[in-house]
Amino acid sequence: MAAHPRIAVYPGTFDPLTNGHVDIIERGLALFDRIIVAILENSGKHPLFTVAERVGIIREVFADKPIVEVETFGGLLVDYVRSRRAHVIVRGLRTVSDFDYERQMALMNRHLSSDIETVFMMPSEQYAYVSSTLIKDIAALGGSLAGLVPPVVDARLARRREAATTRRA
Ligand code: PNS
């Protein structure tokens, strides 16, 4: 490892982790010595999975990749990034419609902390249309998620759907 390890923080809600996220993390493995997947604690988005569940899922998926760490954070992202002695924020960029939001966040984060750089990475084309929101909709309606999420996420969503169906019966 280099004298100054290249540490990247990959922040997000990850509710749930998709194969698009996995693709970004795997691409990051070639660029960074450590990737810290950082789950926002209070997103105000009424998440489907608890923060602890999301941490558990991501740890399970990357159990064989010790350079991928999973943590949670609250408050300002730049403060958290600094606390981890990192200088890079990784964000995935799928479509043009992602761009405005991502640009605004990257420039605001740079305004708040000019020594932290945001690096955008493109997922493989096959994940350009995959989002956690769509995944939850498809899961709730019983559609197939094959190839879109890791098997552990597919299984957890199926369990949720079964529980919801049983409750309604
Ligand atoms: O996956 P998401 O929901 O698009 O991730 C958004 C996230 C967590 C990266 C963003 O909401 C964030 O950084 N929140 C922390 C609060 C913060 O620092 N806000 C100012 C950044 S412009």
Tab-separated table of C-alpha atoms and ligand atoms in Angstrom:
chain	number	residue	atom	x	y	z
A	1	MET	CA	0.000	0.000	0.000
A	2	ALA	CA	1.223	3.549	-0.742
A	3	ALA	CA	2.599	5.719	2.098
A	4	HIS	CA	-0.590	7.750	1.825
A	5	PRO	CA	-3.362	5.254	1.213
A	6	ARG	CA	-5.942	6.404	-1.280
A	7	ILE	CA	-9.137	6.295	0.720
A	8	ALA	CA	-12.470	6.919	-0.960
A	9	VAL	CA	-15.838	7.402	0.692
A	10	TYR	CA	-18.839	6.169	-1.271
A	11	PRO	CA	-21.835	7.761	0.465
A	12	GLY	CA	-25.509	7.104	-0.049
A	13	THR	CA	-28.758	5.733	1.244
A	14	PHE	CA	-28.356	2.234	-0.247
A	15	ASP	CA	-31.989	1.311	0.431
A	16	PRO	CA	-31.310	-1.270	-0.852
A	17	LEU	CA	-27.913	-1.977	-2.411
A	18	THR	CA	-28.298	-2.639	-6.155
A	19	ASN	CA	-25.992	-4.219	-8.688
A	20	GLY	CA	-25.362	-0.676	-9.934
A	21	HIS	CA	-23.848	0.191	-6.528
A	22	VAL	CA	-21.903	-3.076	-6.533
A	23	ASP	CA	-20.533	-2.244	-9.992
A	24	ILE	CA	-19.317	1.181	-8.830
A	25	ILE	CA	-17.637	-0.291	-5.741
A	26	GLU	CA	-15.938	-2.986	-7.828
A	27	ARG	CA	-14.643	-0.385	-10.270
A	28	GLY	CA	-13.348	1.602	-7.307
A	29	LEU	CA	-11.319	-1.392	-6.115
A	30	ALA	CA	-8.901	-0.767	-8.998
A	31	LEU	CA	-8.442	2.898	-8.057
A	32	PHE	CA	-8.379	3.069	-4.259
A	33	ASP	CA	-6.631	1.318	-1.375
A	34	ARG	CA	-9.754	1.512	0.795
A	35	ILE	CA	-13.364	2.208	-0.034
A	36	ILE	CA	-15.616	3.193	2.811
A	37	VAL	CA	-19.259	2.712	1.938
A	38	ALA	CA	-20.966	5.299	4.133
A	39	ILE	CA	-24.677	4.973	4.806
A	40	LEU	CA	-26.500	8.149	5.790
A	41	GLU	CA	-28.171	7.559	9.166
A	42	ASN	CA	-31.170	9.880	8.949
A	43	SER	CA	-32.057	10.349	5.334
A	44	GLY	CA	-35.656	11.417	6.047
A	45	LYS	CA	-36.654	9.158	3.161
A	46	HIS	CA	-38.595	6.572	5.243
A	47	PRO	CA	-36.281	3.748	4.238
A	48	LEU	CA	-37.512	0.194	3.747
A	49	PHE	CA	-34.472	-1.364	5.431
A	50	THR	CA	-33.049	-0.154	8.721
A	51	VAL	CA	-29.548	1.263	8.711
A	52	ALA	CA	-28.339	-1.874	10.551
A	53	GLU	CA	-29.912	-4.113	7.879
A	54	ARG	CA	-28.279	-2.101	5.102
A	55	VAL	CA	-24.900	-2.273	6.827
A	56	GLY	CA	-25.331	-6.064	7.200
A	57	ILE	CA	-26.285	-6.537	3.547
A	58	ILE	CA	-23.322	-4.580	2.182
A	59	ARG	CA	-20.891	-6.295	4.561
A	60	GLU	CA	-22.222	-9.665	3.444
A	61	VAL	CA	-21.889	-8.840	-0.259
A	62	PHE	CA	-18.285	-7.647	0.181
A	63	ALA	CA	-17.262	-10.140	2.875
A	64	ASP	CA	-14.372	-11.346	0.693
A	65	LYS	CA	-13.100	-7.798	-0.018
A	66	PRO	CA	-11.473	-6.461	3.152
A	67	ILE	CA	-10.658	-3.136	1.506
A	68	VAL	CA	-14.380	-2.408	1.360
A	69	GLU	CA	-15.578	-1.136	4.727
A	70	VAL	CA	-19.108	-0.208	5.685
A	71	GLU	CA	-19.947	2.539	8.150
A	72	THR	CA	-22.785	4.908	8.935
A	73	PHE	CA	-22.609	8.655	9.223
A	74	GLY	CA	-24.712	11.607	10.290
A	75	GLY	CA	-24.230	15.335	9.800
A	76	LEU	CA	-22.252	16.831	6.976
A	77	LEU	CA	-20.660	14.433	4.526
A	78	VAL	CA	-17.476	16.507	4.262
A	79	ASP	CA	-17.007	16.363	8.056
A	80	TYR	CA	-17.344	12.606	7.962
A	81	VAL	CA	-14.929	12.309	5.000
A	82	ARG	CA	-12.368	14.388	6.880
A	83	SER	CA	-12.826	12.269	10.011
A	84	ARG	CA	-11.857	9.193	7.961
A	85	ARG	CA	-8.755	11.018	6.604
A	86	ALA	CA	-10.131	10.641	3.091
A	87	HIS	CA	-10.023	13.201	0.295
A	88	VAL	CA	-12.256	11.572	-2.262
A	89	ILE	CA	-16.014	11.166	-2.465
A	90	VAL	CA	-17.175	8.639	-5.056
A	91	ARG	CA	-20.568	9.018	-6.686
A	92	GLY	CA	-22.122	6.990	-9.461
A	93	LEU	CA	-23.454	8.855	-12.475
A	94	ARG	CA	-26.003	6.903	-14.481
A	95	THR	CA	-27.894	9.345	-16.628
A	96	VAL	CA	-28.040	12.987	-17.653
A	97	SER	CA	-30.867	13.409	-15.166
A	98	ASP	CA	-28.504	12.466	-12.320
A	99	PHE	CA	-26.112	15.171	-13.391
A	100	ASP	CA	-27.766	18.347	-12.059
A	101	TYR	CA	-28.228	16.964	-8.557
A	102	GLU	CA	-24.743	15.464	-8.460
A	103	ARG	CA	-23.126	18.624	-9.810
A	104	GLN	CA	-24.884	20.722	-7.177
A	105	MET	CA	-23.809	18.383	-4.372
A	106	ALA	CA	-20.216	18.136	-5.614
A	107	LEU	CA	-19.853	21.910	-5.899
A	108	MET	CA	-21.474	22.491	-2.511
A	109	ASN	CA	-19.168	19.923	-0.921
A	110	ARG	CA	-16.203	21.633	-2.593
A	111	HIS	CA	-17.421	24.984	-1.243
A	112	LEU	CA	-17.584	23.457	2.244
A	113	SER	CA	-14.244	21.702	1.971
A	114	SER	CA	-11.998	22.564	-0.969
A	115	ASP	CA	-9.520	19.731	-0.329
A	116	ILE	CA	-12.142	17.019	-0.889
A	117	GLU	CA	-12.663	15.969	-4.482
A	118	THR	CA	-15.753	14.248	-5.871
A	119	VAL	CA	-15.006	11.518	-8.399
A	120	PHE	CA	-17.859	10.398	-10.635
A	121	MET	CA	-17.932	6.881	-11.931
A	122	MET	CA	-20.222	5.380	-14.538
A	123	PRO	CA	-21.733	2.005	-13.910
A	124	SER	CA	-21.917	-0.564	-16.644
A	125	GLU	CA	-24.633	0.273	-19.206
A	126	GLN	CA	-26.782	-2.604	-18.026
A	127	TYR	CA	-27.281	-0.796	-14.700
A	128	ALA	CA	-27.916	2.679	-16.124
A	129	TYR	CA	-31.646	2.333	-15.430
A	130	VAL	CA	-31.380	0.612	-12.043
A	131	SER	CA	-32.309	2.620	-8.968
A	132	SER	CA	-33.158	1.585	-5.415
A	133	THR	CA	-36.562	3.238	-5.788
A	134	LEU	CA	-37.475	1.197	-8.878
A	135	ILE	CA	-36.150	-1.955	-7.217
A	136	LYS	CA	-38.499	-1.437	-4.248
A	137	ASP	CA	-41.476	-0.815	-6.560
A	138	ILE	CA	-40.777	-3.953	-8.599
A	139	ALA	CA	-40.275	-6.014	-5.432
A	140	ALA	CA	-43.548	-4.809	-3.916
A	141	LEU	CA	-45.377	-5.779	-7.105
A	142	GLY	CA	-43.768	-9.200	-7.360
A	143	GLY	CA	-41.583	-8.574	-10.433
A	144	SER	CA	-38.297	-10.345	-11.065
A	145	LEU	CA	-35.154	-8.694	-9.744
A	146	ALA	CA	-32.784	-11.246	-11.240
A	147	GLY	CA	-29.551	-9.577	-12.285
A	148	LEU	CA	-30.526	-6.245	-10.762
A	149	VAL	CA	-29.630	-6.785	-7.097
A	150	PRO	CA	-27.327	-9.149	-5.215
A	151	PRO	CA	-29.044	-12.440	-4.242
A	152	VAL	CA	-29.082	-11.463	-0.543
A	153	VAL	CA	-31.099	-8.334	-1.385
A	154	ASP	CA	-33.461	-10.310	-3.627
A	155	ALA	CA	-34.060	-12.800	-0.803
A	156	ARG	CA	-34.689	-10.075	1.788
A	157	LEU	CA	-37.136	-8.253	-0.481
A	158	ALA	CA	-38.974	-11.515	-1.201
A	159	ARG	CA	-39.243	-12.160	2.536
A	160	ARG	CA	-40.703	-8.690	3.064
A	161	ARG	CA	-43.244	-9.255	0.326
A	162	GLU	CA	-44.250	-12.624	1.777
A	163	ALA	CA	-44.668	-11.059	5.230
A	164	ALA	CA	-46.803	-8.263	3.768
A	165	THR	CA	-48.954	-10.780	1.854
A	166	THR	CA	-49.444	-12.900	4.994
A	167	ARG	CA	-50.447	-9.821	7.001
A	168	ARG	CA	-53.071	-8.907	4.384
A	169	ALA	CA	-54.517	-12.465	4.198
B	1	PNS	O1	-27.893	7.837	-2.330
B	1	PNS	P1	-28.332	9.231	-2.096
B	1	PNS	O2	-29.584	9.255	-1.274
B	1	PNS	O3	-28.452	10.026	-3.367
B	1	PNS	O4	-27.158	9.921	-1.214
B	1	PNS	C1	-27.253	11.269	-0.840
B	1	PNS	C2	-26.153	11.627	0.185
B	1	PNS	C3	-26.198	10.728	1.388
B	1	PNS	C4	-24.799	11.497	-0.482
B	1	PNS	C5	-26.375	13.121	0.583
B	1	PNS	O5	-27.701	13.284	0.983
B	1	PNS	C6	-25.450	13.598	1.697
B	1	PNS	O6	-24.270	13.725	1.506
B	1	PNS	N1	-26.024	13.869	2.890
B	1	PNS	C7	-25.275	14.277	4.051
B	1	PNS	C8	-25.601	15.727	4.453
B	1	PNS	C9	-24.741	16.705	3.690
B	1	PNS	O7	-23.532	16.700	3.780
B	1	PNS	N2	-25.402	17.585	2.928
B	1	PNS	C10	-24.742	18.571	2.097
B	1	PNS	C11	-24.169	17.935	0.861
B	1	PNS	S1	-24.406	18.940	-0.502
